[in-house]
Amino acid sequence: MRQQFLRRMALGVSLALAGMAAHANDADGVKIGVLTDMAGVTADATGRGSVEAARLAIEELGGSVLGKPVSLVSGDHQHRPDIGSSMVRKWYDTDGVDVVVDVPNSSVALAVQGIAREKKKLVLFSSPGTTALTQAQCSPYGVQWTYTTYALSRGTATAVVKEGNKRWFILASDYAFGKQLAADTETVVKANGGEVVGTVFHPLNASDFASFLLQAQASKAQIIAVANAGGDTIAAIKQAAEFGITNAGQKLAAMLLLLTDVHSLGLQAAQHTYLTVPSYWDMNDGTRAFSKKFEARLGRPPTFLQAGVYSSVRHYLRAVQAAGTTDSDAVMAKMKSMPIDDPFSLHAHIRADGLVVRDMMLAQVKSPDQSKAPWDYYNVVRTIPGDSLAWPLSESQCPLVKK
C-alpha cells in the first residue's frame, strides 16, 4: 500500500511539474529553433537564409504572440543525426524551445522526428523530402511543409518521359533522401511507360563524380536523373558538362534543383532543364514583396526551402495566437484546421498525416537571352494541382490516418 501511495505521489508531482513547465513556456513567450546546415552542401539553400526567413516571419507578425515575445535560436546539425538529435533534445529539455523548423537532410529529420514525438513537441520540416516523415514514420507532432520526393518525381519525371525520353539512368545520393527520390523517380518513369536501365549511389558531399557519370554514359540512357541536393547537384551537372555528356546527346533531369543551384551553375549550363518547384520568388506581388526584404539582408531572393521556413513559422505563430496557448496538441489542431495563408502557398492545407498538400509549378530554366533581370531564372510551364502530387490517403502507411 505504501509503495502504491508513493508511486501515486510521484506521478502527481510529475504531472504538476509538467503543467508548471507548460505554463512557464506560455508565460515566457514562444521560442523557435532553426536546425539547419550552415556550412555543408545545402548551406546556400538553407543555412543563414533559413534563419532570416524565420526572423522575417516573426517580425511580420509583430515580434510577439499572446502578449509575449517570440525568440529565435539556431544550430548547425552538420548533416549528422547524432549532432542534430543532441541539439534538439537540449532545445526541448532545457532551452524552452517550442517548435523546431527547417532540418535539411532526411536522415537528421527522421532522428529529430523521433525526439519530437517522444517529447510531444512540434517540428515543421521545410527542407527534408523523404516521404517516411509523413508515411510509416509519421508523427502527431510533425509536419512536412514544403515538398516530398514523391511530389518532385511526379512533377518532373512525368513531364520528361511524356516528351519521349523513355530510357533513364539515376544518379542519387547515398542517404535517406537520395534513396527515396531514386525509388520515387523509378516508379514514376515506369508508370509512364519508361524504363530505368541503371542506378548508382554516391556519398554525400562527393567531389569526384567521374566513375558515376561514366557508368551513366555507358548505359546509353536518354536521361540521366540527378537525384541529390545542393553542392552535389552542382558538382554532378558541372562535371557532366566537362565530360561532354550532354553534348553527346544525353540529357540531364535534376530531380531537386534550387534557385541557388541554378545561380551557381549559370544559365548557359542549366538552361532548358525541367524542374518542379513549390514556390518561386517571382510568383506574385506578395512573394516579390517578401523577397525584396529577404534580398536586402541576404543579397538574393529566397530558395523555396527558405520560403517554406517563413511560411511554416508564420502559420505556427498564427495558430498559437488562435489556440491561446503553446500546448503542442492544441496548436497542431489549430494548424490543421486553419487554411495556410501566405504568398508562397497555393491552395495549401495540412492533412491528417502531417503532409502539407499544395499546388506546385512545372518550370523550365531560362536561356541566357530569355533572362531579363538578376535571378530571373524560370519560365513557369504550368501549375500542377496539389492533389496529384500527394499519395492518396487510402494508400497511406501513416497510423494517424483513419481508413
Short mmCIF file of C-alpha atoms in Angstrom, two decimals, residues 68-377:
data_model
loop_
_atom_site.label_atom_id
_atom_site.label_comp_id
_atom_site.label_asym_id
_atom_site.label_seq_id
_atom_site.Cartn_x
_atom_site.Cartn_y
_atom_site.Cartn_z
CA LYS A 68 4.71 37.74 -25.04
CA PRO A 69 7.90 37.97 -27.14
CA VAL A 70 8.88 35.43 -29.79
CA SER A 71 12.57 34.48 -29.70
CA LEU A 72 14.79 32.52 -32.03
CA VAL A 73 17.73 30.13 -31.68
CA SER A 74 19.61 28.33 -34.44
CA GLY A 75 22.07 25.50 -34.82
CA ASP A 76 24.08 23.56 -37.44
CA HIS A 77 23.48 19.79 -37.48
CA GLN A 78 26.47 19.21 -39.84
CA HIS A 79 24.39 16.55 -41.63
CA ARG A 80 24.88 14.20 -38.67
CA PRO A 81 21.81 12.66 -36.99
CA ASP A 82 23.66 12.34 -33.67
CA ILE A 83 24.56 16.04 -33.59
CA GLY A 84 21.09 17.12 -34.71
CA SER A 85 19.40 14.85 -32.18
CA SER A 86 21.57 16.02 -29.30
CA MET A 87 20.93 19.66 -30.14
CA VAL A 88 17.17 19.26 -30.43
CA ARG A 89 16.93 17.23 -27.23
CA LYS A 90 18.71 20.04 -25.36
CA TRP A 91 16.49 22.68 -27.01
CA TYR A 92 13.33 20.87 -25.93
CA ASP A 93 14.52 19.77 -22.48
CA THR A 94 16.43 22.75 -21.12
CA ASP A 95 16.24 25.70 -23.52
CA GLY A 96 12.45 26.04 -23.71
CA VAL A 97 12.16 25.65 -27.48
CA ASP A 98 8.54 25.12 -28.51
CA VAL A 99 8.99 24.26 -32.19
CA VAL A 100 11.88 23.24 -34.46
CA VAL A 101 11.88 24.22 -38.14
CA ASP A 102 13.81 23.61 -41.39
CA VAL A 103 16.04 20.47 -40.82
CA PRO A 104 17.73 19.82 -44.18
CA ASN A 105 18.88 16.19 -44.54
CA SER A 106 16.29 13.45 -44.32
CA SER A 107 18.35 11.20 -42.04
CA VAL A 108 18.66 14.01 -39.49
CA ALA A 109 14.97 14.80 -39.90
CA LEU A 110 13.89 11.24 -39.14
CA ALA A 111 16.01 11.25 -35.97
CA VAL A 112 14.55 14.61 -34.90
CA GLN A 113 11.02 13.38 -35.63
CA GLY A 114 11.53 10.60 -33.10
CA ILE A 115 12.65 13.03 -30.40
CA ALA A 116 9.77 15.43 -31.11
CA ARG A 117 7.31 12.54 -30.81
CA GLU A 118 8.88 11.45 -27.52
CA LYS A 119 8.84 14.98 -26.07
CA LYS A 120 5.44 15.89 -27.55
CA LYS A 121 6.97 18.95 -29.17
CA LEU A 122 6.35 20.31 -32.65
CA VAL A 123 8.71 20.11 -35.62
CA LEU A 124 7.97 21.67 -39.02
CA PHE A 125 10.13 20.26 -41.81
CA SER A 126 10.77 22.64 -44.69
CA SER A 127 13.87 21.09 -46.22
CA PRO A 128 13.84 17.25 -45.98
CA GLY A 129 11.98 15.40 -48.73
CA THR A 130 11.75 11.77 -47.63
CA THR A 131 8.18 10.50 -47.64
CA ALA A 132 8.87 8.45 -44.50
CA LEU A 133 8.22 11.61 -42.45
CA THR A 134 4.54 11.50 -43.32
CA GLN A 135 4.20 7.84 -44.22
CA ALA A 136 5.36 4.97 -41.98
CA GLN A 137 7.23 7.24 -39.53
CA CYS A 138 4.63 10.00 -39.33
CA SER A 139 4.04 11.79 -36.04
CA PRO A 140 1.17 13.76 -34.46
CA TYR A 141 3.77 16.47 -33.81
CA GLY A 142 5.44 16.68 -37.23
CA VAL A 143 4.53 18.49 -40.46
CA GLN A 144 6.26 18.06 -43.81
CA TRP A 145 5.85 21.57 -45.07
CA THR A 146 7.36 22.26 -48.46
CA TYR A 147 7.83 19.23 -50.72
CA THR A 148 8.36 15.47 -50.89
CA THR A 149 10.43 13.25 -53.17
CA TYR A 150 7.09 11.84 -54.36
CA ALA A 151 5.90 15.29 -55.50
CA LEU A 152 9.14 16.26 -57.25
CA SER A 153 9.45 12.96 -59.09
CA ARG A 154 5.83 13.02 -60.25
CA GLY A 155 6.14 16.58 -61.49
CA THR A 156 9.46 16.37 -63.32
CA ALA A 157 9.73 12.74 -64.41
CA THR A 158 6.20 12.62 -65.77
CA ALA A 159 6.84 15.66 -67.99
CA VAL A 160 10.20 14.42 -69.27
CA VAL A 161 9.00 10.86 -70.04
CA LYS A 162 5.98 12.21 -71.90
CA GLU A 163 8.36 14.07 -74.20
CA GLY A 164 9.54 10.66 -75.43
CA ASN A 165 12.51 10.14 -73.13
CA LYS A 166 11.95 6.52 -72.11
CA ARG A 167 15.41 5.23 -71.07
CA TRP A 168 16.65 6.58 -67.72
CA PHE A 169 19.73 6.24 -65.55
CA ILE A 170 19.56 7.51 -61.95
CA LEU A 171 22.50 9.11 -60.12
CA ALA A 172 21.49 9.56 -56.49
CA SER A 173 22.99 10.46 -53.11
CA ASP A 174 23.54 7.55 -50.74
CA TYR A 175 21.32 8.52 -47.80
CA ALA A 176 17.60 8.53 -46.99
CA PHE A 177 16.66 11.45 -49.24
CA GLY A 178 18.53 10.25 -52.32
CA LYS A 179 17.38 6.66 -51.98
CA GLN A 180 13.75 7.71 -51.64
CA LEU A 181 13.99 10.15 -54.56
CA ALA A 182 15.59 7.46 -56.72
CA ALA A 183 12.84 4.97 -55.82
CA ASP A 184 10.07 7.51 -56.46
CA THR A 185 11.61 8.55 -59.78
CA GLU A 186 11.84 4.93 -60.95
CA THR A 187 8.20 4.35 -60.00
CA VAL A 188 7.03 7.38 -62.00
CA VAL A 189 9.21 6.57 -65.02
CA LYS A 190 7.83 3.01 -65.21
CA ALA A 191 4.25 4.17 -64.64
CA ASN A 192 4.58 6.40 -67.71
CA GLY A 193 5.96 3.68 -69.97
CA GLY A 194 9.68 4.26 -69.48
CA GLU A 195 12.46 2.11 -68.03
CA VAL A 196 15.36 2.66 -65.64
CA VAL A 197 18.43 0.96 -67.08
CA GLY A 198 20.69 1.64 -64.10
CA THR A 199 21.04 3.34 -60.72
CA VAL A 200 24.18 4.34 -58.82
CA PHE A 201 24.55 5.98 -55.41
CA HIS A 202 27.31 8.40 -54.42
CA PRO A 203 28.42 9.53 -50.94
CA LEU A 204 27.24 12.83 -49.52
CA ASN A 205 29.41 15.82 -50.43
CA ALA A 206 31.24 13.95 -53.17
CA SER A 207 33.96 15.82 -55.05
CA ASP A 208 34.56 13.42 -57.93
CA PHE A 209 31.61 12.12 -59.96
CA ALA A 210 33.72 10.70 -62.79
CA SER A 211 33.10 7.00 -62.19
CA PHE A 212 29.37 7.54 -61.61
CA LEU A 213 28.94 9.66 -64.72
CA LEU A 214 30.91 7.21 -66.84
CA GLN A 215 28.50 4.46 -65.77
CA ALA A 216 25.60 6.69 -66.74
CA GLN A 217 27.21 7.49 -70.09
CA ALA A 218 27.88 3.81 -70.83
CA SER A 219 24.24 2.92 -70.11
CA LYS A 220 23.11 4.75 -73.29
CA ALA A 221 20.20 6.18 -71.31
CA GLN A 222 18.43 9.15 -72.87
CA ILE A 223 18.02 10.81 -69.48
CA ILE A 224 20.40 10.93 -66.53
CA ALA A 225 18.33 11.79 -63.47
CA VAL A 226 20.38 13.69 -60.89
CA ALA A 227 18.73 12.81 -57.57
CA ASN A 228 20.73 14.67 -54.93
CA ALA A 229 20.87 18.18 -53.47
CA GLY A 230 22.85 21.39 -53.18
CA GLY A 231 26.58 21.17 -53.81
CA ASP A 232 26.30 17.57 -55.01
CA THR A 233 23.79 18.58 -57.70
CA ILE A 234 26.00 21.44 -58.86
CA ALA A 235 29.13 19.27 -58.99
CA ALA A 236 27.40 16.44 -60.86
CA ILE A 237 25.91 18.73 -63.52
CA LYS A 238 29.16 20.68 -63.97
CA GLN A 239 31.22 17.51 -64.36
CA ALA A 240 28.68 16.05 -66.79
CA ALA A 241 29.22 19.12 -68.97
CA GLU A 242 33.01 18.82 -68.65
CA PHE A 243 32.87 15.19 -69.80
CA GLY A 244 30.80 16.22 -72.83
CA ILE A 245 27.89 14.01 -71.80
CA THR A 246 25.15 16.47 -72.72
CA ASN A 247 26.90 17.49 -75.96
CA ALA A 248 26.89 13.82 -76.95
CA GLY A 249 23.10 13.70 -76.77
CA GLN A 250 22.22 12.53 -73.27
CA LYS A 251 20.04 14.90 -71.24
CA LEU A 252 20.03 15.67 -67.54
CA ALA A 253 16.94 15.87 -65.38
CA ALA A 254 17.52 17.49 -61.99
CA MET A 255 15.04 15.96 -59.56
CA LEU A 256 15.74 18.65 -56.95
CA LEU A 257 17.10 21.90 -58.33
CA LEU A 258 17.11 25.10 -56.31
CA LEU A 259 17.47 28.74 -57.28
CA THR A 260 20.94 28.88 -55.73
CA ASP A 261 21.97 25.80 -57.72
CA VAL A 262 20.96 27.44 -61.00
CA HIS A 263 22.84 30.58 -59.99
CA SER A 264 26.00 28.59 -59.25
CA LEU A 265 25.74 26.66 -62.50
CA GLY A 266 24.88 29.68 -64.65
CA LEU A 267 22.08 29.80 -67.19
CA GLN A 268 24.36 28.62 -70.00
CA ALA A 269 24.86 25.26 -68.24
CA ALA A 270 21.40 24.93 -66.67
CA GLN A 271 19.18 26.26 -69.48
CA HIS A 272 16.12 24.25 -70.57
CA THR A 273 16.27 21.97 -67.52
CA TYR A 274 12.84 20.96 -66.27
CA LEU A 275 12.15 21.12 -62.56
CA THR A 276 9.23 21.09 -60.15
CA VAL A 277 9.06 23.92 -57.63
CA PRO A 278 6.65 24.50 -54.71
CA SER A 279 7.23 28.26 -54.97
CA TYR A 280 9.29 30.91 -56.74
CA TRP A 281 10.23 34.42 -55.63
CA ASP A 282 8.60 35.98 -58.72
CA MET A 283 5.21 34.23 -58.39
CA ASN A 284 3.07 37.20 -57.35
CA ASP A 285 3.13 40.62 -55.67
CA GLY A 286 3.31 39.04 -52.21
CA THR A 287 6.31 36.83 -52.99
CA ARG A 288 8.08 39.74 -54.65
CA ALA A 289 7.49 41.97 -51.61
CA PHE A 290 8.84 39.34 -49.20
CA SER A 291 11.79 38.58 -51.46
CA LYS A 292 12.72 42.26 -51.58
CA LYS A 293 13.01 42.27 -47.76
CA PHE A 294 14.90 38.97 -47.80
CA GLU A 295 17.29 40.17 -50.51
CA ALA A 296 18.07 43.31 -48.50
CA ARG A 297 19.54 41.00 -45.82
CA LEU A 298 20.99 38.13 -47.85
CA GLY A 299 21.76 39.70 -51.22
CA ARG A 300 19.47 37.39 -53.17
CA PRO A 301 15.89 36.06 -53.21
CA PRO A 302 14.94 33.02 -51.10
CA THR A 303 15.03 29.44 -52.27
CA PHE A 304 11.78 27.52 -51.92
CA LEU A 305 13.23 25.80 -48.84
CA GLN A 306 13.78 29.16 -47.15
CA ALA A 307 10.34 30.35 -48.26
CA GLY A 308 8.98 27.21 -46.61
CA VAL A 309 10.63 28.16 -43.31
CA TYR A 310 8.98 31.59 -43.48
CA SER A 311 5.63 30.03 -44.30
CA SER A 312 5.80 27.39 -41.54
CA VAL A 313 6.83 29.85 -38.82
CA ARG A 314 4.13 32.29 -39.87
CA HIS A 315 1.40 29.64 -39.78
CA TYR A 316 2.64 28.29 -36.45
CA LEU A 317 2.52 31.70 -34.78
CA ARG A 318 -0.96 32.39 -36.13
CA ALA A 319 -2.08 29.02 -34.74
CA VAL A 320 -0.58 29.79 -31.30
CA GLN A 321 -2.49 33.06 -31.25
CA ALA A 322 -5.72 31.33 -32.27
CA ALA A 323 -5.25 28.50 -29.76
CA GLY A 324 -4.35 30.86 -26.92
CA THR A 325 -1.54 28.55 -25.79
CA THR A 326 1.76 26.96 -26.85
CA ASP A 327 0.49 23.48 -25.93
CA SER A 328 1.62 21.26 -28.80
CA ASP A 329 -1.61 19.30 -29.23
CA ALA A 330 -3.79 22.41 -29.17
CA VAL A 331 -1.53 24.28 -31.60
CA MET A 332 -1.31 21.34 -34.02
CA ALA A 333 -5.10 21.04 -34.03
CA LYS A 334 -5.35 24.73 -34.96
CA MET A 335 -2.67 24.41 -37.63
CA LYS A 336 -4.58 21.59 -39.29
CA SER A 337 -7.93 23.36 -39.09
CA MET A 338 -6.71 26.75 -40.35
CA PRO A 339 -6.00 27.40 -44.05
CA ILE A 340 -2.35 28.13 -44.82
CA ASP A 341 -2.37 31.76 -45.87
CA ASP A 342 0.86 33.23 -47.24
CA PRO A 343 2.03 34.35 -50.69
CA PHE A 344 4.19 31.26 -51.29
CA SER A 345 1.47 28.69 -50.55
CA LEU A 346 -1.06 27.92 -53.27
CA HIS A 347 -4.22 26.11 -52.10
CA ALA A 348 -2.29 24.59 -49.19
CA HIS A 349 -3.55 22.67 -46.17
CA ILE A 350 -2.21 20.12 -43.66
CA ARG A 351 -3.58 16.60 -43.93
CA ALA A 352 -4.12 14.09 -41.14
CA ASP A 353 -0.71 12.51 -41.86
CA GLY A 354 1.09 15.84 -41.39
CA LEU A 355 1.70 16.43 -45.11
CA VAL A 356 1.11 19.91 -46.49
CA VAL A 357 -0.66 19.45 -49.82
CA ARG A 358 -0.01 22.41 -52.11
CA ASP A 359 -0.14 23.29 -55.78
CA MET A 360 3.31 23.32 -57.39
CA MET A 361 4.71 24.50 -60.70
CA LEU A 362 6.46 22.74 -63.54
CA ALA A 363 9.17 25.19 -64.56
CA GLN A 364 11.98 25.34 -67.08
CA VAL A 365 15.28 27.14 -66.63
CA LYS A 366 15.54 30.13 -68.97
CA SER A 367 18.26 30.53 -71.55
CA PRO A 368 20.65 33.47 -71.03
CA ASP A 369 18.85 35.59 -73.65
CA GLN A 370 15.45 34.99 -72.00
CA SER A 371 16.54 36.25 -68.58
CA LYS A 372 15.80 39.97 -68.23
CA ALA A 373 16.99 40.69 -64.68
CA PRO A 374 19.14 39.21 -61.89
CA TRP A 375 17.64 35.96 -60.55
CA ASP A 376 15.09 35.87 -63.41
CA TYR A 377 15.72 32.18 -63.99
#
